[in-house]
Amino acid sequence: MPTEKIAVIPGSFDPVTNGHLDIIERTASLFDKVYVCVLRNGAKKPLFTTEERMELIRRVTGRLPNVSVESFDGLLVNYARDKGAGFIVKGLRAVSDFEYEFQMALTNKSLNPEVETFFITTSRSYSYLSSSIVKEVARYGGDISDFVPAEIENDIIEKIGG
Ligand code: PNS
């Protein structure tokens, strides 16, 4: 087991929201090193390419020295093993998240018992937030400034409008 506490935060991040950023910041304050990982092999058809999603996350996490942004393709536990990470950190918004997250955590535990999944409860103000909701509001010209970091707001509006 590595002595350094290394965590992986996986996700689609299409795009990163204030809810994600809250989880990333809190994880960064608890662990020595944090890898934010953008899933490459997702079934969903993303709005942003993997590289664009990584760039947006890098822009909003640039001030966090122990956070790196990468992508992965394949099984999350294999990525965690390659990074020497003993922890997967996920944000839990509501009871509706729980069943799927629980299933993934147990699957990952079965695939690699040395990797622990930690759940962080999202801050109340972001408990309703998701990337899908952000895209929906932006698509109809709504104000997304409460939902995403200011540095990436225009990227989302332009991408959806273009
Ligand atoms: O942001 P999302 O879409 O909820 O993230 C889902 C993610 C990336 C965490 C999940 O799909 C994942 O871990 N995919 C990698 C494939 C894998 O390891 N599957 C086995 C565990 S379910």
Coordinates of C-alpha atoms and ligand atoms in Angstrom, one line a residue:
M1 CA 0.0 0.0 0.0
P2 CA 1.5 3.4 -0.9
T3 CA 2.2 5.8 2.0
E4 CA 1.0 8.8 -0.1
K5 CA -2.8 9.1 -0.1
I6 CA -3.7 9.2 -3.7
A7 CA -7.3 9.6 -4.9
V8 CA -9.0 9.3 -8.3
I9 CA -12.1 11.3 -9.1
P10 CA -13.6 9.7 -12.2
G11 CA -16.5 11.0 -14.3
S12 CA -17.8 12.2 -17.7
F13 CA -17.5 15.9 -16.8
D14 CA -19.5 17.0 -19.8
P15 CA -19.0 19.7 -18.7
V16 CA -17.5 20.2 -15.3
T17 CA -19.9 21.9 -12.9
N18 CA -19.7 23.8 -9.6
G19 CA -20.9 20.6 -8.0
H20 CA -17.9 18.7 -9.5
L21 CA -15.5 21.5 -8.5
D22 CA -16.8 21.4 -4.9
I23 CA -16.0 17.7 -4.7
I24 CA -12.6 18.2 -6.4
E25 CA -11.6 21.0 -4.0
R26 CA -12.7 19.1 -0.9
T27 CA -10.9 15.9 -2.1
A28 CA -7.8 17.9 -2.8
S29 CA -7.8 19.2 0.8
L30 CA -8.0 15.6 2.2
F31 CA -5.6 13.7 0.0
D32 CA -1.9 14.2 -1.0
K33 CA -2.6 13.8 -4.7
V34 CA -5.8 13.8 -6.8
Y35 CA -6.2 12.6 -10.3
V36 CA -9.4 13.9 -12.0
C37 CA -10.1 11.4 -14.7
V38 CA -12.3 11.9 -17.8
L39 CA -13.9 8.7 -19.0
R40 CA -13.1 8.1 -22.7
N41 CA -15.1 4.9 -23.3
G42 CA -18.5 6.1 -22.2
A43 CA -21.7 5.1 -23.9
K44 CA -23.1 8.6 -23.9
K45 CA -22.5 10.9 -26.9
P46 CA -20.7 13.8 -25.2
L47 CA -21.1 17.5 -26.1
F48 CA -17.4 18.2 -25.5
T49 CA -14.6 16.0 -26.7
T50 CA -12.4 14.3 -24.1
E51 CA -9.6 16.8 -24.7
E52 CA -12.0 19.8 -24.4
R53 CA -13.4 18.4 -21.1
M54 CA -9.9 18.0 -19.8
E55 CA -9.0 21.5 -20.7
L56 CA -12.1 23.0 -19.0
I57 CA -11.3 21.0 -15.8
R58 CA -7.7 22.1 -15.9
R59 CA -8.8 25.8 -16.3
V60 CA -10.9 25.6 -13.2
T61 CA -8.5 23.5 -11.0
G62 CA -5.3 25.3 -12.1
R63 CA -4.9 26.8 -8.6
L64 CA -5.0 23.4 -6.9
P65 CA -1.3 22.2 -6.9
N66 CA -2.1 18.6 -6.0
V67 CA -4.7 18.0 -8.7
S68 CA -3.9 16.6 -12.2
V69 CA -6.4 16.0 -15.0
E70 CA -6.1 13.0 -17.2
S71 CA -8.3 10.7 -19.2
F72 CA -8.8 7.0 -19.1
D73 CA -10.1 4.2 -21.3
G74 CA -10.9 0.8 -19.7
L75 CA -11.5 -0.2 -16.2
L76 CA -11.2 2.4 -13.5
V77 CA -9.5 0.1 -11.0
N78 CA -6.8 -0.6 -13.5
Y79 CA -6.3 3.1 -13.9
A80 CA -6.2 3.6 -10.1
R81 CA -3.6 0.7 -9.8
D82 CA -1.4 2.3 -12.5
K83 CA -1.5 5.6 -10.6
G84 CA -0.8 4.0 -7.2
A85 CA -4.1 5.3 -6.0
G86 CA -5.8 3.6 -3.1
F87 CA -9.0 5.6 -3.3
I88 CA -11.8 6.4 -5.7
V89 CA -13.8 9.5 -4.6
K90 CA -17.3 10.1 -5.8
G91 CA -19.8 12.8 -5.0
L92 CA -23.3 11.7 -3.8
R93 CA -26.0 14.2 -4.5
A94 CA -29.2 12.4 -3.6
V95 CA -30.7 9.0 -2.8
S96 CA -31.2 8.6 -6.5
D97 CA -27.4 8.5 -7.0
F98 CA -27.0 5.8 -4.4
E99 CA -28.0 2.6 -6.1
Y100 CA -25.8 3.0 -9.2
E101 CA -22.9 4.3 -7.1
F102 CA -23.2 1.4 -4.7
Q103 CA -23.2 -1.0 -7.6
M104 CA -20.1 0.5 -9.1
A105 CA -18.3 0.7 -5.7
L106 CA -19.0 -3.0 -5.0
T107 CA -17.9 -4.0 -8.6
N108 CA -14.7 -2.0 -8.2
K109 CA -14.1 -3.6 -4.8
S110 CA -14.6 -7.0 -6.2
L111 CA -12.2 -6.2 -9.1
N112 CA -9.6 -4.8 -6.8
P113 CA -10.1 -5.1 -3.1
E114 CA -7.2 -2.8 -2.4
V115 CA -9.0 0.2 -3.8
E116 CA -11.5 1.9 -1.5
T117 CA -14.4 4.0 -2.7
F118 CA -15.2 7.1 -0.6
F119 CA -18.4 9.1 -1.0
I120 CA -18.5 12.8 -0.3
T121 CA -21.9 14.4 0.1
T122 CA -22.3 17.3 -2.2
S123 CA -22.9 20.7 -0.7
R124 CA -26.6 21.4 -0.3
S125 CA -26.5 24.2 -2.9
Y126 CA -25.3 21.8 -5.6
S127 CA -27.4 18.8 -4.7
Y128 CA -29.7 19.2 -7.7
L129 CA -27.0 20.0 -10.2
S130 CA -25.8 17.8 -13.1
S131 CA -24.0 18.3 -16.4
S132 CA -27.2 17.3 -18.2
I133 CA -29.2 20.1 -16.4
V134 CA -26.6 22.6 -17.3
K135 CA -26.7 21.7 -21.0
E136 CA -30.5 21.8 -21.0
V137 CA -30.7 25.2 -19.4
A138 CA -28.0 26.6 -21.8
R139 CA -29.7 25.0 -24.8
Y140 CA -32.8 27.1 -24.1
G141 CA -30.8 30.3 -23.4
G142 CA -31.1 30.2 -19.6
D143 CA -28.6 31.6 -17.1
I144 CA -26.0 29.0 -16.1
S145 CA -23.8 31.4 -14.1
D146 CA -24.9 29.7 -10.8
F147 CA -24.1 26.3 -12.1
V148 CA -20.6 26.4 -13.6
P149 CA -17.4 28.3 -12.9
A150 CA -17.3 31.7 -14.5
E151 CA -14.1 30.8 -16.5
I152 CA -16.0 28.2 -18.6
E153 CA -19.5 29.7 -18.9
N154 CA -18.9 31.1 -22.4
D155 CA -17.3 27.9 -23.6
I156 CA -20.6 26.1 -22.9
I157 CA -22.8 28.8 -24.3
E158 CA -20.7 28.9 -27.5
K159 CA -20.6 25.1 -27.9
I160 CA -24.3 24.8 -27.5
G161 CA -25.1 27.8 -29.7
G162 CA -22.6 26.8 -32.5
Ligands
PNS1 O1 -19.8 11.0 -14.5 P1 -20.3 9.6 -14.7 O2 -20.8 9.4 -16.1 O3 -21.4 9.2 -13.7 O4 -19.0 8.6 -14.4 C1 -19.2 7.2 -14.6 C2 -17.8 6.6 -14.4 C3 -16.8 7.1 -15.3 C4 -17.3 6.7 -13.0 C5 -18.0 5.0 -14.6 O5 -18.7 4.8 -15.8 C6 -16.7 4.2 -14.7 O6 -16.0 4.1 -13.7 N1 -16.3 3.8 -15.9 C7 -15.1 3.0 -16.2 C8 -15.4 1.6 -16.5 C9 -15.4 0.7 -15.3 O7 -14.4 0.6 -14.6 N2 -16.4 -0.1 -15.1 C10 -16.5 -1.0 -14.0 C11 -17.1 -0.4 -12.7 S1 -18.8 -0.1 -12.8

